[in-house]
mmCIF file of C-alpha atoms and ligand atoms in Angstrom:
data_model
loop_
_atom_site.group_PDB
_atom_site.id
_atom_site.type_symbol
_atom_site.label_atom_id
_atom_site.label_comp_id
_atom_site.label_asym_id
_atom_site.label_seq_id
_atom_site.Cartn_x
_atom_site.Cartn_y
_atom_site.Cartn_z
ATOM 1 C CA UNK A 28 24.831 -42.341 -1.543
ATOM 2 C CA UNK A 29 23.334 -45.594 -4.121
ATOM 3 C CA UNK A 30 20.674 -46.880 -5.209
ATOM 4 C CA UNK A 31 19.117 -49.240 -7.383
ATOM 5 C CA UNK A 32 16.256 -49.089 -9.470
ATOM 6 C CA UNK A 33 14.200 -51.933 -10.690
ATOM 7 C CA UNK A 34 11.275 -50.815 -13.713
ATOM 8 C CA UNK A 35 8.721 -53.050 -15.275
ATOM 9 C CA UNK A 36 5.770 -51.477 -16.203
ATOM 10 C CA UNK A 37 5.383 -52.777 -19.242
ATOM 11 C CA UNK A 38 7.009 -54.615 -22.373
ATOM 12 C CA UNK A 39 10.487 -53.517 -20.769
ATOM 13 C CA UNK A 40 12.719 -54.891 -17.456
ATOM 14 C CA UNK A 41 15.141 -52.541 -16.387
ATOM 15 C CA UNK A 42 18.077 -52.234 -13.903
ATOM 16 C CA UNK A 43 20.136 -49.379 -12.827
ATOM 17 C CA UNK A 44 22.196 -48.065 -10.279
ATOM 18 C CA UNK A 45 23.025 -44.669 -9.831
ATOM 19 C CA UNK A 46 24.884 -42.171 -7.285
ATOM 20 C CA UNK A 47 23.612 -39.169 -6.705
ATOM 21 C CA UNK A 48 22.898 -36.569 -3.777
ATOM 22 C CA UNK A 49 19.452 -34.423 -3.617
ATOM 23 C CA UNK A 50 20.864 -32.104 -6.474
ATOM 24 C CA UNK A 51 21.917 -34.352 -9.419
ATOM 25 C CA UNK A 52 22.169 -38.068 -10.625
ATOM 26 C CA UNK A 53 24.705 -39.895 -12.032
ATOM 27 C CA UNK A 54 23.958 -43.095 -13.681
ATOM 28 C CA UNK A 55 26.530 -45.743 -12.865
ATOM 29 C CA UNK A 56 24.753 -48.350 -15.121
ATOM 30 C CA UNK A 57 21.349 -49.181 -16.395
ATOM 31 C CA UNK A 58 20.543 -51.932 -18.413
ATOM 32 C CA UNK A 59 17.319 -53.270 -20.092
ATOM 33 C CA UNK A 60 15.688 -56.263 -22.010
ATOM 34 C CA UNK A 61 12.390 -55.204 -23.913
ATOM 35 C CA UNK A 62 9.786 -58.205 -24.857
ATOM 36 C CA UNK A 63 8.979 -58.219 -27.829
ATOM 37 C CA UNK A 64 5.863 -60.306 -28.775
ATOM 38 C CA UNK A 65 5.861 -62.097 -32.311
ATOM 39 C CA UNK A 66 2.857 -61.042 -33.378
ATOM 40 C CA UNK A 67 0.229 -58.737 -32.375
ATOM 41 C CA UNK A 68 0.618 -56.100 -29.187
ATOM 42 C CA UNK A 69 1.435 -56.942 -25.112
ATOM 43 C CA UNK A 70 0.707 -59.724 -23.906
ATOM 44 C CA UNK A 71 0.866 -58.731 -19.711
ATOM 45 C CA UNK A 72 1.136 -62.547 -18.591
ATOM 46 C CA UNK A 73 4.166 -63.258 -21.218
ATOM 47 C CA UNK A 74 5.640 -60.059 -20.705
ATOM 48 C CA UNK A 75 5.712 -60.652 -17.119
ATOM 49 C CA UNK A 76 7.158 -64.067 -17.806
ATOM 50 C CA UNK A 77 9.321 -62.595 -19.899
ATOM 51 C CA UNK A 78 10.441 -59.932 -17.258
ATOM 52 C CA UNK A 79 10.485 -63.017 -14.295
ATOM 53 C CA UNK A 80 13.349 -64.699 -16.704
ATOM 54 C CA UNK A 81 16.048 -61.821 -16.771
ATOM 55 C CA UNK A 82 15.196 -59.822 -13.631
ATOM 56 C CA UNK A 83 18.122 -61.785 -11.605
ATOM 57 C CA UNK A 84 20.313 -61.615 -14.607
ATOM 58 C CA UNK A 85 19.615 -57.723 -14.706
ATOM 59 C CA UNK A 86 20.564 -57.002 -11.228
ATOM 60 C CA UNK A 87 23.299 -58.940 -11.250
ATOM 61 C CA UNK A 88 24.292 -57.218 -14.512
ATOM 62 C CA UNK A 89 23.379 -54.035 -12.666
ATOM 63 C CA UNK A 90 25.939 -54.053 -10.553
ATOM 64 C CA UNK A 91 28.773 -55.279 -12.000
ATOM 65 C CA UNK A 92 28.562 -52.794 -14.921
ATOM 66 C CA UNK A 93 27.660 -50.036 -11.906
ATOM 67 C CA UNK A 94 31.393 -51.282 -10.488
ATOM 68 C CA UNK A 95 29.974 -51.696 -6.855
ATOM 69 C CA UNK A 96 29.271 -54.349 -4.208
ATOM 70 C CA UNK A 97 25.778 -55.207 -3.275
ATOM 71 C CA UNK A 98 26.703 -53.914 0.500
ATOM 72 C CA UNK A 99 27.110 -50.434 -1.215
ATOM 73 C CA UNK A 100 23.738 -50.239 -2.248
ATOM 74 C CA UNK A 101 21.890 -47.565 0.182
ATOM 75 C CA UNK A 102 18.094 -48.195 -1.062
ATOM 76 C CA UNK A 103 15.902 -50.481 -3.651
ATOM 77 C CA UNK A 104 13.309 -48.830 -5.606
ATOM 78 C CA UNK A 105 10.791 -49.964 -7.787
ATOM 79 C CA UNK A 106 8.132 -48.767 -10.336
ATOM 80 C CA UNK A 107 4.655 -48.956 -8.520
ATOM 81 C CA UNK A 108 2.623 -47.899 -11.171
ATOM 82 C CA UNK A 109 1.197 -46.973 -13.790
ATOM 83 C CA UNK A 110 1.209 -50.040 -16.042
ATOM 84 C CA UNK A 111 0.220 -53.656 -16.374
ATOM 85 C CA UNK A 112 -0.516 -55.595 -13.643
ATOM 86 C CA UNK A 113 1.528 -58.692 -14.080
ATOM 87 C CA UNK A 114 4.623 -56.769 -15.316
ATOM 88 C CA UNK A 115 4.240 -54.391 -12.191
ATOM 89 C CA UNK A 116 4.099 -57.055 -9.950
ATOM 90 C CA UNK A 117 6.845 -59.524 -11.096
ATOM 91 C CA UNK A 118 9.574 -55.541 -10.915
ATOM 92 C CA UNK A 119 7.947 -54.938 -7.440
ATOM 93 C CA UNK A 120 8.494 -58.644 -5.850
ATOM 94 C CA UNK A 121 11.872 -58.879 -7.385
ATOM 95 C CA UNK A 122 12.895 -55.191 -5.697
ATOM 96 C CA UNK A 123 11.106 -56.905 -1.760
ATOM 97 C CA UNK A 124 13.460 -59.885 -2.515
ATOM 98 C CA UNK A 125 16.478 -57.467 -2.898
ATOM 99 C CA UNK A 126 15.665 -55.015 -0.459
ATOM 100 C CA UNK A 127 15.136 -57.870 2.543
ATOM 101 C CA UNK A 128 18.237 -60.120 1.659
ATOM 102 C CA UNK A 129 20.118 -56.987 1.755
ATOM 103 C CA UNK A 130 18.204 -55.525 4.563
ATOM 104 C CA UNK A 131 18.010 -52.002 2.579
ATOM 105 C CA UNK A 132 14.835 -49.960 2.519
ATOM 106 C CA UNK A 133 12.712 -50.141 -0.100
ATOM 107 C CA UNK A 134 10.653 -47.666 -2.451
ATOM 108 C CA UNK A 135 8.150 -47.608 -4.493
ATOM 109 C CA UNK A 136 7.555 -44.483 -7.226
ATOM 110 C CA UNK A 137 5.718 -43.394 -9.933
ATOM 111 C CA UNK A 138 7.234 -44.357 -13.722
ATOM 112 C CA UNK A 139 5.409 -40.882 -15.165
ATOM 113 C CA UNK A 140 7.267 -38.751 -12.109
ATOM 114 C CA UNK A 141 10.445 -40.735 -13.111
ATOM 115 C CA UNK A 142 10.553 -39.601 -16.510
ATOM 116 C CA UNK A 143 10.542 -36.259 -15.496
ATOM 117 C CA UNK A 144 12.947 -36.003 -12.333
ATOM 118 C CA UNK A 145 15.644 -38.332 -13.949
ATOM 119 C CA UNK A 146 15.736 -34.758 -16.789
ATOM 120 C CA UNK A 147 15.924 -32.664 -14.077
ATOM 121 C CA UNK A 148 18.676 -34.516 -12.467
ATOM 122 C CA UNK A 149 21.087 -35.542 -15.516
ATOM 123 C CA UNK A 150 20.414 -32.200 -17.092
ATOM 124 C CA UNK A 151 22.360 -28.690 -16.737
ATOM 125 C CA UNK A 152 20.124 -26.745 -16.634
ATOM 126 C CA UNK A 153 17.088 -28.884 -16.553
ATOM 127 C CA UNK A 154 15.001 -27.208 -13.113
ATOM 128 C CA UNK A 155 11.818 -26.794 -13.383
ATOM 129 C CA UNK A 156 10.124 -27.985 -17.322
ATOM 130 C CA UNK A 157 6.853 -29.065 -18.272
ATOM 131 C CA UNK A 158 7.297 -32.516 -19.406
ATOM 132 C CA UNK A 159 6.260 -33.933 -23.080
ATOM 133 C CA UNK A 160 6.250 -37.745 -21.670
ATOM 134 C CA UNK A 161 5.644 -39.644 -24.715
ATOM 135 C CA UNK A 162 5.502 -43.832 -24.534
ATOM 136 C CA UNK A 163 4.120 -46.331 -25.630
ATOM 137 C CA UNK A 164 0.835 -46.035 -23.460
ATOM 138 C CA UNK A 165 1.060 -42.719 -21.666
ATOM 139 C CA UNK A 166 0.950 -39.667 -23.133
ATOM 140 C CA UNK A 167 0.643 -36.640 -20.875
ATOM 141 C CA UNK A 168 1.512 -33.434 -20.562
ATOM 142 C CA UNK A 169 3.191 -32.571 -17.101
ATOM 143 C CA UNK A 170 4.656 -30.208 -14.705
ATOM 144 C CA UNK A 171 4.859 -29.227 -11.157
ATOM 145 C CA UNK A 172 2.079 -26.822 -9.575
ATOM 146 C CA UNK A 173 1.300 -26.209 -5.937
ATOM 147 C CA UNK A 174 3.240 -29.131 -4.582
ATOM 148 C CA UNK A 175 2.026 -31.669 -7.129
ATOM 149 C CA UNK A 176 3.228 -33.024 -10.486
ATOM 150 C CA UNK A 177 -0.079 -32.362 -12.483
ATOM 151 C CA UNK A 178 -1.031 -33.655 -16.186
ATOM 152 C CA UNK A 179 -1.991 -30.351 -17.785
ATOM 153 C CA UNK A 180 -3.139 -32.287 -21.186
ATOM 154 C CA UNK A 181 -3.334 -36.357 -21.655
ATOM 155 C CA UNK A 182 -4.910 -38.663 -24.175
ATOM 156 C CA UNK A 183 -8.158 -39.239 -23.777
ATOM 157 C CA UNK A 184 -8.061 -42.832 -25.380
ATOM 158 C CA UNK A 185 -4.378 -44.364 -26.697
ATOM 159 C CA UNK A 186 -0.805 -43.136 -26.301
ATOM 160 C CA UNK A 187 0.834 -41.832 -29.328
ATOM 161 C CA UNK A 188 3.652 -44.999 -29.223
ATOM 162 C CA UNK A 189 0.629 -47.287 -29.460
ATOM 163 C CA UNK A 190 -1.005 -44.996 -32.089
ATOM 164 C CA UNK A 191 2.200 -45.864 -34.266
ATOM 165 C CA UNK A 192 2.492 -49.380 -33.100
ATOM 166 C CA UNK A 193 -0.704 -50.158 -33.753
ATOM 167 C CA UNK A 194 -0.625 -48.256 -37.437
ATOM 168 C CA UNK A 195 2.881 -49.955 -38.122
ATOM 169 C CA UNK A 196 0.995 -53.552 -37.408
ATOM 170 C CA UNK A 197 -1.749 -52.839 -40.319
ATOM 171 C CA UNK A 198 1.352 -52.296 -42.883
ATOM 172 C CA UNK A 199 3.483 -55.346 -41.715
ATOM 173 C CA UNK A 200 5.893 -53.906 -38.739
ATOM 174 C CA UNK A 201 7.188 -55.226 -35.925
ATOM 175 C CA UNK A 202 7.308 -53.978 -32.890
ATOM 176 C CA UNK A 203 7.857 -51.062 -31.985
ATOM 177 C CA UNK A 204 7.183 -49.016 -34.973
ATOM 178 C CA UNK A 205 7.833 -46.100 -34.379
ATOM 179 C CA UNK A 206 11.478 -45.870 -35.955
ATOM 180 C CA UNK A 207 10.364 -47.481 -39.114
ATOM 181 C CA UNK A 208 7.302 -44.794 -39.088
ATOM 182 C CA UNK A 209 10.004 -42.253 -39.074
ATOM 183 C CA UNK A 210 12.455 -43.670 -41.646
ATOM 184 C CA UNK A 211 9.313 -43.847 -43.933
ATOM 185 C CA UNK A 212 8.251 -40.035 -43.151
ATOM 186 C CA UNK A 213 11.252 -38.751 -44.219
ATOM 187 C CA UNK A 214 10.505 -40.659 -47.948
ATOM 188 C CA UNK A 215 6.470 -38.849 -47.959
ATOM 189 C CA UNK A 216 6.127 -35.856 -49.676
ATOM 190 C CA UNK A 217 2.250 -35.477 -49.528
ATOM 191 C CA UNK A 218 0.139 -34.460 -46.731
ATOM 192 C CA UNK A 219 -3.075 -36.481 -46.307
ATOM 193 C CA UNK A 220 -5.378 -34.287 -43.770
ATOM 194 C CA UNK A 221 -6.114 -36.113 -40.899
ATOM 195 C CA UNK A 222 -8.108 -35.922 -37.773
ATOM 196 C CA UNK A 223 -6.777 -33.248 -35.533
ATOM 197 C CA UNK A 224 -8.473 -34.034 -32.220
ATOM 198 C CA UNK A 225 -8.047 -31.692 -29.437
ATOM 199 C CA UNK A 226 -10.257 -31.047 -26.580
ATOM 200 C CA UNK A 227 -9.797 -28.568 -23.875
ATOM 201 C CA UNK A 228 -5.694 -29.744 -22.974
ATOM 202 C CA UNK A 229 -6.392 -33.447 -23.969
ATOM 203 C CA UNK A 230 -6.048 -35.462 -27.231
ATOM 204 C CA UNK A 231 -7.891 -38.292 -28.708
ATOM 205 C CA UNK A 232 -5.646 -40.201 -31.593
ATOM 206 C CA UNK A 233 -7.975 -43.507 -32.463
ATOM 207 C CA UNK A 234 -10.224 -41.833 -34.615
ATOM 208 C CA UNK A 235 -6.406 -40.120 -36.677
ATOM 209 C CA UNK A 236 -5.456 -44.252 -36.379
ATOM 210 C CA UNK A 237 -8.895 -45.091 -38.436
ATOM 211 C CA UNK A 238 -8.179 -42.708 -40.735
ATOM 212 C CA UNK A 239 -4.260 -43.594 -41.472
ATOM 213 C CA UNK A 240 -5.936 -46.850 -41.748
ATOM 214 C CA UNK A 241 -9.005 -46.106 -44.427
ATOM 215 C CA UNK A 242 -5.839 -44.122 -46.478
ATOM 216 C CA UNK A 243 -4.007 -47.051 -46.709
ATOM 217 C CA UNK A 244 -6.449 -49.860 -47.777
ATOM 218 C CA UNK A 245 -7.359 -46.842 -50.265
ATOM 219 C CA UNK A 246 -4.033 -47.298 -51.767
ATOM 220 C CA UNK A 247 -2.083 -43.898 -50.750
ATOM 221 C CA UNK A 248 1.639 -44.046 -50.702
ATOM 222 C CA UNK A 249 2.658 -45.577 -46.996
ATOM 223 C CA UNK A 250 5.279 -42.982 -47.004
ATOM 224 C CA UNK A 251 3.261 -40.131 -47.618
ATOM 225 C CA UNK A 252 0.452 -41.778 -44.311
ATOM 226 C CA UNK A 253 3.450 -41.557 -42.376
ATOM 227 C CA UNK A 254 4.242 -38.275 -42.772
ATOM 228 C CA UNK A 255 0.682 -36.928 -42.316
ATOM 229 C CA UNK A 256 0.321 -39.219 -39.236
ATOM 230 C CA UNK A 257 3.548 -37.461 -37.647
ATOM 231 C CA UNK A 258 3.025 -33.670 -38.630
ATOM 232 C CA UNK A 259 -0.578 -34.156 -37.458
ATOM 233 C CA UNK A 260 0.223 -36.268 -34.243
ATOM 234 C CA UNK A 261 2.915 -34.317 -33.089
ATOM 235 C CA UNK A 262 1.528 -31.312 -33.823
ATOM 236 C CA UNK A 263 -1.161 -31.551 -31.534
ATOM 237 C CA UNK A 264 1.228 -32.791 -29.275
ATOM 238 C CA UNK A 265 3.130 -29.785 -29.636
ATOM 239 C CA UNK A 266 0.292 -27.371 -29.096
ATOM 240 C CA UNK A 267 -1.181 -28.678 -26.080
ATOM 241 C CA UNK A 268 2.695 -28.419 -24.867
ATOM 242 C CA UNK A 269 3.278 -24.825 -25.699
ATOM 243 C CA UNK A 270 -0.017 -24.348 -24.082
ATOM 244 C CA UNK A 271 0.971 -25.905 -20.860
ATOM 245 C CA UNK A 272 3.959 -23.727 -20.771
ATOM 246 C CA UNK A 273 1.996 -20.734 -20.959
ATOM 247 C CA UNK A 274 -0.498 -21.164 -18.762
ATOM 248 C CA UNK A 275 1.984 -22.103 -15.765
ATOM 249 C CA UNK A 276 4.652 -19.498 -17.169
ATOM 250 C CA UNK A 277 7.590 -22.220 -17.110
ATOM 251 C CA UNK A 278 10.774 -21.812 -19.652
ATOM 252 C CA UNK A 279 11.872 -24.966 -19.899
ATOM 253 C CA UNK A 280 10.416 -27.987 -21.894
ATOM 254 C CA UNK A 281 11.497 -31.518 -21.407
ATOM 255 C CA UNK A 282 10.884 -34.425 -23.381
ATOM 256 C CA UNK A 283 10.412 -38.095 -22.265
ATOM 257 C CA UNK A 284 9.363 -41.553 -23.358
ATOM 258 C CA UNK A 285 10.454 -43.155 -26.493
ATOM 259 C CA UNK A 286 8.460 -41.563 -28.809
ATOM 260 C CA UNK A 287 10.578 -38.758 -27.831
ATOM 261 C CA UNK A 288 13.795 -40.393 -29.746
ATOM 262 C CA UNK A 289 11.952 -39.070 -32.778
ATOM 263 C CA UNK A 290 14.226 -36.343 -34.838
ATOM 264 C CA UNK A 291 10.806 -34.987 -36.017
ATOM 265 C CA UNK A 292 8.780 -33.845 -32.807
ATOM 266 C CA UNK A 293 12.631 -33.064 -31.087
ATOM 267 C CA UNK A 294 12.588 -30.396 -33.555
ATOM 268 C CA UNK A 295 8.720 -29.318 -33.700
ATOM 269 C CA UNK A 296 9.090 -29.099 -29.912
ATOM 270 C CA UNK A 297 12.653 -27.167 -30.175
ATOM 271 C CA UNK A 298 10.940 -24.821 -32.575
ATOM 272 C CA UNK A 299 8.068 -23.760 -30.326
ATOM 273 C CA UNK A 300 10.761 -23.294 -27.523
ATOM 274 C CA UNK A 301 13.096 -20.989 -29.609
ATOM 275 C CA UNK A 302 9.431 -19.463 -30.893
ATOM 276 C CA UNK A 303 8.699 -18.124 -26.924
ATOM 277 C CA UNK A 304 12.103 -17.746 -25.744
ATOM 278 C CA UNK A 305 12.296 -20.946 -24.153
ATOM 279 C CA UNK A 306 14.753 -24.214 -23.655
ATOM 280 C CA UNK A 307 14.401 -27.392 -24.588
ATOM 281 C CA UNK A 308 15.965 -30.409 -23.175
ATOM 282 C CA UNK A 309 15.467 -34.338 -24.439
ATOM 283 C CA UNK A 310 17.421 -36.694 -22.336
ATOM 284 C CA UNK A 311 20.190 -39.602 -23.673
ATOM 285 C CA UNK A 312 17.999 -42.176 -25.433
ATOM 286 C CA UNK A 313 18.624 -44.456 -22.889
ATOM 287 C CA UNK A 314 17.328 -42.564 -19.793
ATOM 288 C CA UNK A 315 13.941 -41.507 -22.204
ATOM 289 C CA UNK A 316 13.238 -44.929 -22.891
ATOM 290 C CA UNK A 317 11.115 -46.957 -19.897
ATOM 291 C CA UNK A 318 14.473 -47.542 -17.590
ATOM 292 C CA UNK A 319 15.731 -48.557 -13.918
ATOM 293 C CA UNK A 320 17.892 -45.326 -13.394
ATOM 294 C CA UNK A 321 15.095 -42.954 -13.664
ATOM 295 C CA UNK A 322 13.415 -44.951 -10.665
ATOM 296 C CA UNK A 323 16.575 -45.372 -8.824
ATOM 297 C CA UNK A 324 16.957 -41.550 -8.668
ATOM 298 C CA UNK A 325 13.179 -40.972 -7.890
ATOM 299 C CA UNK A 326 13.342 -42.948 -5.093
ATOM 300 C CA UNK A 327 16.175 -41.770 -3.661
ATOM 301 C CA UNK A 328 14.946 -38.295 -3.972
ATOM 302 C CA UNK A 329 11.992 -39.717 -1.992
ATOM 303 C CA UNK A 330 13.857 -41.623 0.855
ATOM 304 C CA UNK A 331 16.042 -38.364 0.978
ATOM 305 C CA UNK A 332 13.053 -36.284 1.770
ATOM 306 C CA UNK A 333 11.977 -38.440 4.481
ATOM 307 C CA UNK A 334 9.295 -40.913 3.442
ATOM 308 C CA UNK A 335 9.788 -44.171 4.166
ATOM 309 C CA UNK A 336 7.643 -47.366 2.689
ATOM 310 C CA UNK A 337 7.617 -50.963 4.721
ATOM 311 C CA UNK A 338 7.331 -53.976 2.829
ATOM 312 C CA UNK A 339 3.724 -54.404 3.623
ATOM 313 C CA UNK A 340 3.547 -50.745 2.177
ATOM 314 C CA UNK A 341 5.580 -51.554 -0.818
ATOM 315 C CA UNK A 342 2.811 -53.164 -3.085
ATOM 316 C CA UNK A 343 1.947 -52.514 -6.869
ATOM 317 C CA UNK A 344 -1.020 -49.463 -8.525
ATOM 318 C CA UNK A 345 -2.020 -50.060 -11.571
ATOM 319 C CA UNK A 346 -3.674 -46.870 -11.927
ATOM 320 C CA UNK A 347 -0.884 -44.954 -10.067
ATOM 321 C CA UNK A 348 -1.955 -41.139 -11.310
ATOM 322 C CA UNK A 349 0.595 -38.725 -11.487
ATOM 323 C CA UNK A 350 -0.864 -36.061 -9.357
ATOM 324 C CA UNK A 351 -1.563 -38.641 -7.084
ATOM 325 C CA UNK A 352 2.174 -38.401 -5.302
ATOM 326 C CA UNK A 353 2.465 -35.615 -2.884
ATOM 327 C CA UNK A 354 5.757 -34.134 -4.010
ATOM 328 C CA UNK A 355 7.655 -33.869 -0.419
ATOM 329 C CA UNK A 356 11.380 -33.646 -2.422
ATOM 330 C CA UNK A 357 11.406 -30.134 -3.799
ATOM 331 C CA UNK A 358 9.147 -26.972 -3.522
HETATM 332 P P1 AMP B 412 8.270 -46.722 -23.834
HETATM 333 O O1 AMP B 412 6.744 -46.984 -24.358
HETATM 334 O O2 AMP B 412 8.388 -44.789 -23.575
HETATM 335 O O3 AMP B 412 9.003 -47.479 -23.577
HETATM 336 O O4 AMP B 412 8.549 -46.013 -24.953
HETATM 337 C C1 AMP B 412 7.694 -47.494 -26.783
HETATM 338 C C2 AMP B 412 7.255 -46.587 -27.956
HETATM 339 O O5 AMP B 412 8.072 -45.744 -28.586
HETATM 340 C C3 AMP B 412 7.091 -47.604 -28.613
HETATM 341 O O6 AMP B 412 5.453 -47.342 -28.944
HETATM 342 C C4 AMP B 412 7.677 -47.038 -29.454
HETATM 343 O O7 AMP B 412 6.922 -47.671 -31.324
HETATM 344 C C5 AMP B 412 7.907 -45.638 -29.802
HETATM 345 N N1 AMP B 412 9.309 -45.138 -30.456
HETATM 346 C C6 AMP B 412 10.587 -46.135 -30.431
HETATM 347 N N2 AMP B 412 11.214 -44.695 -30.928
HETATM 348 C C7 AMP B 412 10.523 -44.008 -31.727
HETATM 349 C C8 AMP B 412 11.196 -43.070 -32.831
HETATM 350 N N3 AMP B 412 12.500 -42.784 -33.490
HETATM 351 N N4 AMP B 412 10.039 -42.441 -33.116
HETATM 352 C C9 AMP B 412 8.509 -42.671 -32.977
HETATM 353 N N5 AMP B 412 8.379 -43.851 -31.761
HETATM 354 C C10 AMP B 412 9.430 -44.201 -31.294
HETATM 355 MG MG1 MG B 413 7.293 -44.693 -20.027
#
C-alpha cells in the first residue's frame, strides 16, 4: 500500500510518501520546508502561514519524487498532535482536502508515536525499543507496555532542543542552535557545574538554562559552557533512558527527534546500551527530524489494523498525549 503523510506540528511542514506492508516501510520520498524566524522563537501564526504557503508545492513534489501518480495513493495521513494549534490546523486542512479530492481514507496520527514507529519500520532488528525522543518542544522516554506507548520519563518544563535554542539565542546564534552548540562544545575543555535535575523519572532544564546564562554573563568561555550544557543534559537523558530500559526489560534503545543528530548524545546512549548488553539505533537524519514519512507510515499501520477516521473525526489535538492512543496495530 502507498501512504502519503503530512507533518506540521511546529516549525516544519513536511510531506512523505511511503510504501509498506505491516512489517516494513520503504520511504519513497520525504520533502520538507523549515520555518526559520528572523529573530526570537517560533510565532505559531507565522509558522502556520509559512506552512500554508508551501504545502501544495510540497505535496506535488513528494508525489513526483516518489515516482507515483496521485491515483496510486491508498491513504492520506496527517499529524493530529501534539503541537502548535495554527500549524496543526494547516496540515490537517491540507490532508482533508487531499483525502476528499482523491477519495481516499484519512488518518490523524500521534506525532510522538510516529517518531518511534518509523524506527521500527525502517531499521532492521529494531523491534521493541525504548525511544529517547529529543526534539525542540518534546523530550520523552517512551516504550510500549500493556497495549499503549507509555511515557516513562519526560521534561517537566522545556524540551531539550528548546533549551539549546534558547541558550543559543542569548549568545547570538540563529535557529536551529543545536548543531552550532555541538560544534562549540567540541572545543570546550573545562566542565562548569550545572544543575542536574532529575525528579523521579522526569527531567527539568530551565534551571540549568538560567545557570548557563549566568556563566555567560560572568565571562566564562562560550565553548566551555556549551560543552558543560551537553555533558549535563545528555547524561540526565541517558540516565532516565537506562532506567526505563531496566524497568521494562527491553534491550533496544532508539533515538528520535532533531537533537538525536547530536554525535555526543548518540555516543553516550550507545555506550550505555553496550554496557548493558543492549543495542542502540539511530534513524537517518531525515527520519529523526519532524518528517512526513513517519506520519505516512503510522497512518498506514493504523489503517491496516482496522482503525478508521471520518473527515468529521479528523480534528487536531494540541495536547495529544503519547499514551492516549490505543495501540491496536501491535501486540
Ligand atoms: P525537531 O523539533 O525534532 O524537528 O528538532 C529540532 C531541534 O533539534 C532544534 O531545537 C535544534 O536545535 C535541534 N538540533 C538539530 N540538530 C542538532 C544537533 N546536532 N545537536 C543538538 N541539537 C540539534
Ligand atoms: Mg518531532
